Coordinates of C-alpha atoms in Angstrom, one line a residue:
X1 CA -58.3 -56.9 -77.3
X2 CA -57.8 -55.8 -73.7
X3 CA -55.5 -58.6 -72.7
X4 CA -53.2 -57.8 -75.7
X5 CA -53.1 -54.2 -74.7
X6 CA -52.0 -55.1 -71.2
X7 CA -49.3 -57.4 -72.4
X8 CA -48.1 -54.6 -74.6
X9 CA -48.2 -52.0 -71.8
X10 CA -47.0 -53.8 -68.7
X11 CA -43.4 -54.5 -69.9
X12 CA -43.0 -50.9 -70.9
X13 CA -44.3 -49.3 -67.7
X14 CA -42.0 -48.6 -64.8
X15 CA -43.2 -49.3 -61.3
X16 CA -43.6 -45.6 -60.8
X17 CA -45.8 -45.1 -63.9
X18 CA -48.1 -48.0 -62.8
X19 CA -49.2 -45.7 -60.1
X20 CA -50.1 -42.8 -62.4
X21 CA -53.5 -41.4 -61.4
X22 CA -56.4 -42.2 -63.6
X23 CA -57.0 -38.6 -64.4
X24 CA -53.5 -38.3 -65.9
X25 CA -54.3 -41.2 -68.2
X26 CA -57.1 -39.1 -69.6
X27 CA -55.0 -36.2 -70.4
X28 CA -52.7 -35.6 -73.3
X29 CA -50.2 -38.2 -72.1
X30 CA -52.3 -41.1 -73.6
X31 CA -53.2 -41.5 -77.3
X32 CA -55.3 -44.3 -78.9
X33 CA -55.1 -45.5 -82.5
X34 CA -55.9 -48.5 -84.8
X35 CA -53.1 -50.6 -86.1
X36 CA -52.7 -52.0 -89.6
X37 CA -54.3 -55.3 -88.6
X38 CA -57.2 -53.6 -87.0
X39 CA -56.1 -53.9 -83.5
X40 CA -56.3 -51.1 -80.9
X41 CA -53.0 -49.5 -80.1
X42 CA -52.5 -47.2 -77.0
X43 CA -49.5 -45.0 -76.8
X44 CA -48.7 -43.8 -73.2
X45 CA -46.1 -41.0 -72.5
X46 CA -45.0 -41.3 -68.8
X47 CA -43.1 -38.4 -67.1
X48 CA -39.6 -38.8 -65.7
X49 CA -40.5 -39.9 -62.1
X50 CA -37.2 -41.6 -61.1
X51 CA -36.2 -40.5 -57.5
X52 CA -33.1 -38.2 -57.5
X53 CA -31.0 -40.1 -55.0
X54 CA -27.7 -38.4 -56.0
X55 CA -29.2 -35.0 -55.5
X56 CA -30.6 -35.9 -52.0
X57 CA -27.2 -37.2 -51.0
X58 CA -25.5 -34.0 -52.1
X59 CA -28.1 -32.1 -50.2
X60 CA -27.6 -34.1 -47.0
X61 CA -23.8 -33.6 -47.2
X62 CA -24.3 -29.9 -47.7
X63 CA -26.7 -29.8 -44.7
X64 CA -24.1 -31.5 -42.5
X65 CA -21.4 -29.0 -43.6
X66 CA -23.8 -26.1 -42.8
X67 CA -24.6 -27.6 -39.4
X68 CA -20.9 -28.0 -38.6
X69 CA -20.2 -24.4 -39.8
X70 CA -23.0 -23.1 -37.6
X71 CA -21.6 -25.0 -34.6
X72 CA -18.2 -23.5 -35.3
X73 CA -19.6 -20.0 -35.6
X74 CA -21.7 -20.5 -32.5
X75 CA -18.7 -21.5 -30.5
X76 CA -16.9 -18.4 -31.7
X77 CA -19.8 -16.3 -30.6
X78 CA -19.8 -17.9 -27.2
X79 CA -16.0 -17.6 -26.9
X80 CA -15.9 -14.0 -28.0
X81 CA -19.0 -13.2 -26.0
X82 CA -17.2 -14.4 -22.8
X83 CA -14.1 -12.5 -23.8
X84 CA -16.1 -9.4 -24.5
X85 CA -17.8 -9.6 -21.1
X86 CA -14.4 -9.8 -19.4
X87 CA -12.9 -7.0 -21.4
X88 CA -16.0 -4.8 -21.0
X89 CA -15.5 -5.2 -17.2
X90 CA -11.9 -4.3 -17.6
X91 CA -12.9 -1.4 -19.7
X92 CA -15.3 -0.3 -17.0
X93 CA -12.5 -0.5 -14.5
X94 CA -10.3 1.5 -16.8
X95 CA -13.0 4.1 -17.2
X96 CA -12.9 4.5 -13.4
X97 CA -9.2 5.0 -13.4
X98 CA -9.5 7.6 -16.1
X99 CA -12.1 9.4 -14.0
X100 CA -9.8 9.3 -11.0
X101 CA -7.0 10.8 -13.2
X102 CA -9.4 13.5 -14.2
X103 CA -10.3 14.3 -10.6
X104 CA -6.7 14.5 -9.3
X105 CA -4.0 14.1 -12.0
X106 CA -1.3 15.5 -9.7
X107 CA -1.2 12.1 -7.9
X108 CA -0.1 10.2 -10.9
X109 CA 3.2 10.0 -12.7
X110 CA 4.1 9.6 -16.4
X111 CA 4.3 5.8 -16.1
X112 CA 0.6 5.7 -15.2
X113 CA -0.3 7.5 -18.4
X114 CA 1.8 5.2 -20.5
X115 CA 0.2 2.1 -18.9
X116 CA -3.3 3.6 -19.6
X117 CA -2.4 4.3 -23.2
X118 CA -1.1 0.8 -23.7
X119 CA -4.2 -0.8 -22.2
X120 CA -6.4 1.4 -24.4
X121 CA -4.5 0.3 -27.5
X122 CA -5.0 -3.3 -26.4
X123 CA -8.8 -2.8 -26.1
X124 CA -8.9 -1.1 -29.5
X125 CA -7.1 -4.1 -31.1
X126 CA -9.5 -6.5 -29.2
X127 CA -12.6 -4.7 -30.6
X128 CA -11.1 -4.9 -34.1
X129 CA -10.5 -8.6 -33.7
X130 CA -14.0 -9.2 -32.5
X131 CA -15.5 -7.1 -35.3
X132 CA -13.3 -8.9 -38.0
X133 CA -14.0 -12.4 -36.6
X134 CA -17.7 -11.9 -36.3
X135 CA -17.9 -9.9 -39.6
X136 CA -20.3 -7.5 -37.8
X137 CA -20.9 -3.8 -38.1
X138 CA -23.0 -3.7 -34.9
X139 CA -23.5 -0.4 -33.2
X140 CA -22.0 -2.0 -30.1
X141 CA -18.6 -2.0 -31.7
X142 CA -18.9 1.6 -33.0
X143 CA -19.8 2.6 -29.4
X144 CA -16.8 0.8 -28.0
X145 CA -14.5 2.5 -30.6
X146 CA -16.0 5.9 -29.6
X147 CA -15.5 5.3 -25.9
X148 CA -11.9 4.1 -26.3
X149 CA -11.2 7.1 -28.6
X150 CA -12.6 9.5 -26.0
X151 CA -10.7 7.9 -23.2
X152 CA -7.5 8.1 -25.2
X153 CA -8.1 11.9 -25.7
X154 CA -8.7 12.3 -22.0
X155 CA -5.5 10.5 -21.1
X156 CA -3.6 12.6 -23.5
X157 CA -5.1 15.8 -22.2
X158 CA -4.4 14.8 -18.6
X159 CA -0.8 13.9 -19.5
X160 CA -0.4 17.3 -21.0
X161 CA -1.9 18.8 -17.9
X162 CA 0.5 16.8 -15.8
X163 CA 3.5 18.0 -17.9
X164 CA 2.4 21.6 -17.5
X165 CA 2.5 21.1 -13.8
X166 CA 6.0 19.5 -13.9
X167 CA 7.5 23.0 -14.1
X168 CA 5.7 24.0 -10.9
X169 CA 6.7 20.8 -9.3
X170 CA 10.3 21.3 -10.3
X171 CA 10.3 24.8 -8.9
X172 CA 8.9 23.6 -5.6
X173 CA 11.4 20.7 -5.6
X174 CA 14.2 23.2 -6.2
X175 CA 12.9 25.3 -3.2
X176 CA 12.8 22.3 -1.0
X177 CA 16.3 21.2 -2.2
X178 CA 17.6 24.7 -1.4
X179 CA 16.1 24.5 2.1
X180 CA 17.7 21.1 2.6
X181 CA 21.1 22.5 1.5
X182 CA 20.7 25.3 4.0
X183 CA 19.8 22.9 6.7
X184 CA 22.9 20.9 5.8
X185 CA 25.0 24.0 6.1
X186 CA 23.5 24.7 9.5
X187 CA 24.4 21.2 10.5
X188 CA 28.0 21.2 9.1
X189 CA 29.3 22.2 12.6
X190 CA 27.9 18.9 13.9
X191 CA 30.4 16.1 13.2
X192 CA 29.4 13.0 15.2
X193 CA 32.1 11.1 16.9
X194 CA 30.0 8.0 17.5
X195 CA 30.6 6.3 20.8
X196 CA 33.0 9.0 22.1
X197 CA 32.0 10.3 25.5
X198 CA 35.1 12.3 26.2
X199 CA 33.3 15.6 26.3
X200 CA 31.7 17.9 28.8
X201 CA 28.2 17.5 27.5
X202 CA 25.8 18.9 24.9
X203 CA 26.7 22.3 23.7
X204 CA 24.2 22.7 20.8
X205 CA 21.2 21.1 18.9
X206 CA 20.6 21.6 15.2
X207 CA 17.5 22.9 13.5
X208 CA 14.7 20.3 13.2
X209 CA 14.7 18.0 10.3
X210 CA 11.0 17.2 9.7
X211 CA 10.9 13.8 8.0
X212 CA 7.2 13.5 7.3
X213 CA 3.8 12.8 8.7
X214 CA 3.3 9.5 10.5
X215 CA 2.6 6.2 8.7
X216 CA -1.1 6.5 9.3
X217 CA -1.0 9.8 7.4
X218 CA -3.2 11.4 10.1
X219 CA -2.4 14.3 12.3
X220 CA -4.9 12.9 14.7
X221 CA -2.2 10.3 15.8
X222 CA -0.5 12.7 18.2
X223 CA 0.5 10.1 20.7
X224 CA 3.4 7.9 19.7
X225 CA 7.1 7.5 19.1
X226 CA 9.6 6.5 16.4
X227 CA 13.3 6.0 15.9
X228 CA 16.1 3.4 15.5
X229 CA 17.3 0.6 17.7
X230 CA 19.8 2.1 20.2
X231 CA 21.8 -1.1 20.2
X232 CA 21.0 -3.0 17.0
X233 CA 21.8 -6.6 16.4
X234 CA 24.0 -7.5 13.5
X235 CA 22.1 -7.1 10.3
X236 CA 19.4 -4.9 11.8
X237 CA 21.4 -1.7 12.0
X238 CA 19.0 0.0 9.5
X239 CA 15.8 -1.0 11.2
X240 CA 13.3 1.7 12.3
X241 CA 10.3 1.4 14.6
X242 CA 7.0 3.4 14.9
X243 CA 3.9 3.3 17.0
X244 CA 1.2 6.0 17.2
X245 CA -2.3 6.3 18.5
X246 CA -5.1 8.8 18.9
X247 CA -4.8 8.4 22.7
X248 CA -2.0 7.5 25.1
X249 CA -2.7 3.8 24.9
X250 CA -0.1 1.5 23.4
X251 CA -1.4 -1.5 21.5
X252 CA 0.8 -2.1 18.4
X253 CA 4.3 -1.4 16.9
X254 CA 5.5 -1.3 13.3
X255 CA 9.0 -2.2 12.2
X256 CA 10.7 -1.1 9.0
X257 CA 13.8 -2.7 7.5
X258 CA 15.4 0.6 6.6
X259 CA 14.7 4.4 6.2
X260 CA 13.3 4.1 2.7
X261 CA 10.7 1.6 3.9
X262 CA 9.8 3.9 6.7
X263 CA 9.3 6.8 4.3
X264 CA 7.2 4.6 1.9
X265 CA 5.2 3.2 4.9
X266 CA 6.1 -0.3 3.9
X267 CA 6.3 -2.1 7.3
X268 CA 8.4 -5.2 7.6
X269 CA 6.4 -6.5 10.6
X270 CA 3.6 -5.4 12.8
X271 CA 3.4 -6.4 16.5
X272 CA -0.1 -6.4 17.9
X273 CA 0.0 -6.4 21.7
X274 CA -2.2 -9.1 23.1
X275 CA -4.9 -8.6 25.7
X276 CA -3.3 -8.2 29.2
X277 CA -0.1 -6.7 27.8
X278 CA -1.4 -3.3 26.7
X279 CA 0.6 -0.2 27.5
X280 CA 0.1 3.4 28.3
X281 CA 2.4 6.4 27.7
X282 CA 4.6 6.9 24.7
X283 CA 8.1 7.1 26.0
X284 CA 9.2 3.7 24.7
X285 CA 12.4 2.7 22.9
X286 CA 13.9 -0.2 21.0
X287 CA 17.1 -1.5 22.5
X288 CA 18.9 -4.7 21.4
X289 CA 15.9 -5.8 19.4
X290 CA 13.6 -5.4 22.4
X291 CA 10.8 -2.8 22.9
X292 CA 10.6 -1.4 26.4
X293 CA 7.3 0.3 27.3
X294 CA 5.0 1.1 30.2
X295 CA 2.5 -1.6 31.2
X296 CA -1.0 -0.9 32.4
X297 CA -2.0 -3.4 35.0
X298 CA -0.1 -3.9 37.1
X299 CA 1.7 -0.6 36.6
X300 CA 5.2 -1.8 35.6
X301 CA 7.9 -1.6 33.0
X302 CA 7.5 -4.2 30.2
X303 CA 9.6 -5.6 27.4
X304 CA 8.7 -7.3 24.1
X305 CA 11.5 -9.4 22.4
X306 CA 11.0 -8.7 18.7
X307 CA 12.5 -12.0 17.7
X308 CA 10.8 -14.4 20.1
X309 CA 7.7 -12.3 20.7
X310 CA 8.1 -13.0 24.4
X311 CA 6.8 -10.6 27.0
X312 CA 8.2 -9.8 30.5
X313 CA 7.4 -7.2 33.1
X314 CA 8.9 -5.8 36.3
X315 CA 7.2 -3.6 38.9
X316 CA 9.1 -0.6 40.2
X317 CA 8.0 -0.3 43.8
X318 CA 8.4 3.5 44.2
X319 CA 7.3 4.6 40.8
X320 CA 4.2 6.6 40.8
X321 CA 1.4 7.2 38.3
X322 CA 0.5 10.5 39.7
X323 CA 3.2 12.5 37.8
X324 CA 3.6 12.9 34.1
X325 CA 5.4 15.3 31.7
X326 CA 3.8 18.6 31.0
X327 CA 2.7 18.0 27.4
X328 CA 0.5 15.0 28.0
X329 CA -0.8 12.6 30.7
X330 CA 0.2 9.0 31.4
X331 CA 3.9 9.6 30.6
X332 CA 5.0 8.0 33.8
X333 CA 7.8 5.6 32.7
X334 CA 10.3 7.1 30.3
X335 CA 12.8 4.6 28.8
X336 CA 16.1 5.8 27.4
X337 CA 19.3 4.3 26.1
X338 CA 22.8 5.8 25.5
X339 CA 26.4 4.8 25.1
X340 CA 26.4 3.4 28.7
X341 CA 23.3 1.3 28.7
X342 CA 19.6 1.2 29.4
X343 CA 17.7 3.6 31.6
X344 CA 14.2 4.4 33.0
X345 CA 13.0 7.7 34.4
X346 CA 10.0 8.2 36.6
X347 CA 8.7 10.3 39.6
X348 CA 8.1 9.1 43.1
X349 CA 6.1 10.3 46.0
X350 CA 9.3 9.8 48.2
X351 CA 11.1 12.2 46.0
X352 CA 8.2 14.7 46.0
X353 CA 7.3 14.2 42.4
X354 CA 10.8 14.8 41.1
X355 CA 12.4 12.6 38.5
X356 CA 14.2 9.5 39.7
X357 CA 16.8 8.1 37.3
X358 CA 17.3 4.3 37.4
X359 CA 19.8 2.0 35.5
X360 CA 18.3 -1.2 34.1
X361 CA 20.2 -4.5 33.9
X362 CA 19.3 -6.0 30.5
X363 CA 19.7 -9.6 31.5
X364 CA 17.8 -9.7 34.8
X365 CA 15.5 -6.8 33.8
X366 CA 15.9 -5.3 37.2
X367 CA 17.0 -1.9 38.7
X368 CA 20.7 -2.0 39.6
X369 CA 21.2 1.6 40.6
X370 CA 19.2 4.9 40.9
X371 CA 19.6 8.6 41.5
X372 CA 17.2 11.3 42.7
X373 CA 17.2 14.5 40.6
X374 CA 16.0 18.0 41.4
X375 CA 13.6 18.2 38.4
X376 CA 9.9 18.3 39.2
X377 CA 8.6 16.0 36.5
X378 CA 5.4 17.9 35.8
X379 CA 7.5 21.0 34.9
X380 CA 9.5 19.1 32.3
X381 CA 8.4 18.5 28.7
X382 CA 10.6 15.4 28.4
X383 CA 14.0 13.9 29.3
X384 CA 16.6 11.8 27.6
X385 CA 20.1 10.2 28.3
X386 CA 23.4 10.8 26.5
X387 CA 26.7 9.5 27.8
X388 CA 25.4 8.7 31.2
X389 CA 23.9 12.2 31.7
X390 CA 20.2 12.9 32.0
X391 CA 19.0 16.0 30.2
X392 CA 15.5 17.5 30.9
X393 CA 13.6 19.9 28.5
X394 CA 10.9 22.4 28.9
X395 CA 9.0 24.9 26.8
X396 CA 10.6 28.3 26.3
X397 CA 7.7 29.5 24.1
X398 CA 5.3 28.1 21.4
X399 CA 8.1 27.4 18.9
X400 CA 11.2 26.9 21.2
X401 CA 12.2 24.1 23.5
X402 CA 15.0 24.4 26.0
X403 CA 17.4 21.9 27.6
X404 CA 17.4 23.4 31.0
X405 CA 18.9 20.7 33.3
X406 CA 21.5 18.0 33.3
X407 CA 22.4 15.4 35.9
X408 CA 25.7 13.4 35.5
X409 CA 25.5 9.9 36.9
X410 CA 29.3 9.5 36.9
X411 CA 29.8 12.5 39.2
X412 CA 26.4 12.9 40.8
X413 CA 26.6 16.6 39.8
X414 CA 23.8 18.6 38.3
X415 CA 23.9 21.6 36.0
X416 CA 21.4 24.3 34.9
X417 CA 21.6 24.8 31.2
X418 CA 20.1 27.1 28.6
X419 CA 20.4 25.2 25.3
X420 CA 17.5 26.2 23.1
X421 CA 16.3 24.5 19.9
X422 CA 13.4 25.0 17.5
X423 CA 10.2 22.9 17.7
X424 CA 8.2 22.0 14.6
X425 CA 5.0 22.2 16.7
X426 CA 4.4 23.1 20.3
X427 CA 3.7 19.7 21.9
X428 CA 5.4 16.4 21.6
X429 CA 5.2 13.0 23.3
X430 CA 8.5 11.3 22.7
X431 CA 12.1 12.5 22.7
X432 CA 15.0 10.2 22.7
X433 CA 18.7 10.3 22.0
X434 CA 20.2 7.5 19.9
X435 CA 23.9 6.7 20.4
X436 CA 24.3 5.0 17.0
X437 CA 24.0 8.4 15.1
X438 CA 24.0 10.9 18.0
X439 CA 20.6 12.3 17.0
X440 CA 17.5 13.2 18.9
X441 CA 14.3 11.6 17.7
X442 CA 11.1 13.5 18.4
X443 CA 7.5 12.5 17.7
X444 CA 6.1 16.0 17.4
X445 CA 2.3 16.2 17.1
X446 CA 2.1 13.4 14.6
X447 CA 5.4 14.2 12.7
X448 CA 8.8 12.4 12.6
X449 CA 11.4 15.0 13.6
X450 CA 15.2 14.6 14.1
X451 CA 17.9 16.9 15.5
X452 CA 21.7 16.7 15.3
X453 CA 23.5 17.0 18.7
X454 CA 26.8 18.7 19.1
X455 CA 29.0 17.8 22.2
X456 CA 31.7 20.0 23.7
X457 CA 34.9 18.0 23.2
X458 CA 37.1 20.9 24.4

């Protein structure tokens, strides 16, 4: 009977059912009965054990899709993480700027507030983009929103504060404008006739026009000088120069392309004097694109060509280092330029400490003529040249300077004068006349000061 049963069962069993455990055969899945001919018949009910290959394939594809999506989202996180780090740094910088505005809003203008507001809006949009892209409600974003909102409120408040001060600023500006108008009225009598020396000399000096504090923005730079080229090259008519120091040493000069750049302290060029060419004293000038100043060792007059940066020096045999102007030491060589050329003033032992006036030949850089004056140098505050006449100044009182002496090189005659003008502050280290605009340029205790000059054409 058994062989018959196996023949009946084997064709009907799948390979999977052939491996059904014995214990399952003894369960309700197997029934036994006797057939009509008396043979033994077994009925086996096998479970559905076919492997679901289609489902596995679907699962594998879904898994690949999920892995790809995870990579995409991971890349997004890395990208936005990097952006967030950069913008958080920018936001930190922006916070510092807002704190600076809070500490001193008067230094900023409306444009600064507008730029801050635009940047804050950009940060706000960025946070929204990050939040939407990452589909996140993290407290980090809420904190960023709150910080940006608070900063925006601060900027708006500061701008309001700034606007409230605009009225005060306008009032002060109106006062300043009124003072300038009054100053202009005071100077209306001065009508420069540039280059005309058909007069009998200076008859008046205007009130001081205080331009501003020096380019270093420090009142400690009391030694120095400033002004314009007294014989400018073509195209350089608007150039200004400046040099100032905390002591009487001379080690660099600044050049400005025009008056506006001077005011904005935006130098066109800076000349650092190399070792061995350092100077002393501050009575230097720029003439024909060349700076003339006093050299240290050997004691001599030196020039620096501003185009070629070439240096040259000449010793003046009888010039002495023992005599200076009354306001400061080391003012031994005083360079000047006027309508008639280039000059240098100094004192000599042979002339008993009195000022010697010498004419400089620009090409040979030598002394071509000289005159002895009666002014004891240490009693003078400074001296300058105008139309071939040397004018010496001295202090009348704390607030007043006086042109007390004149020496005419054309006639060899001298005059005692009493032309007084107001000083901005008591002491100054540089005073020079410029023939291109007939103005006096003074470096007064760290400040740029100018005066208009009136000549007697009668």
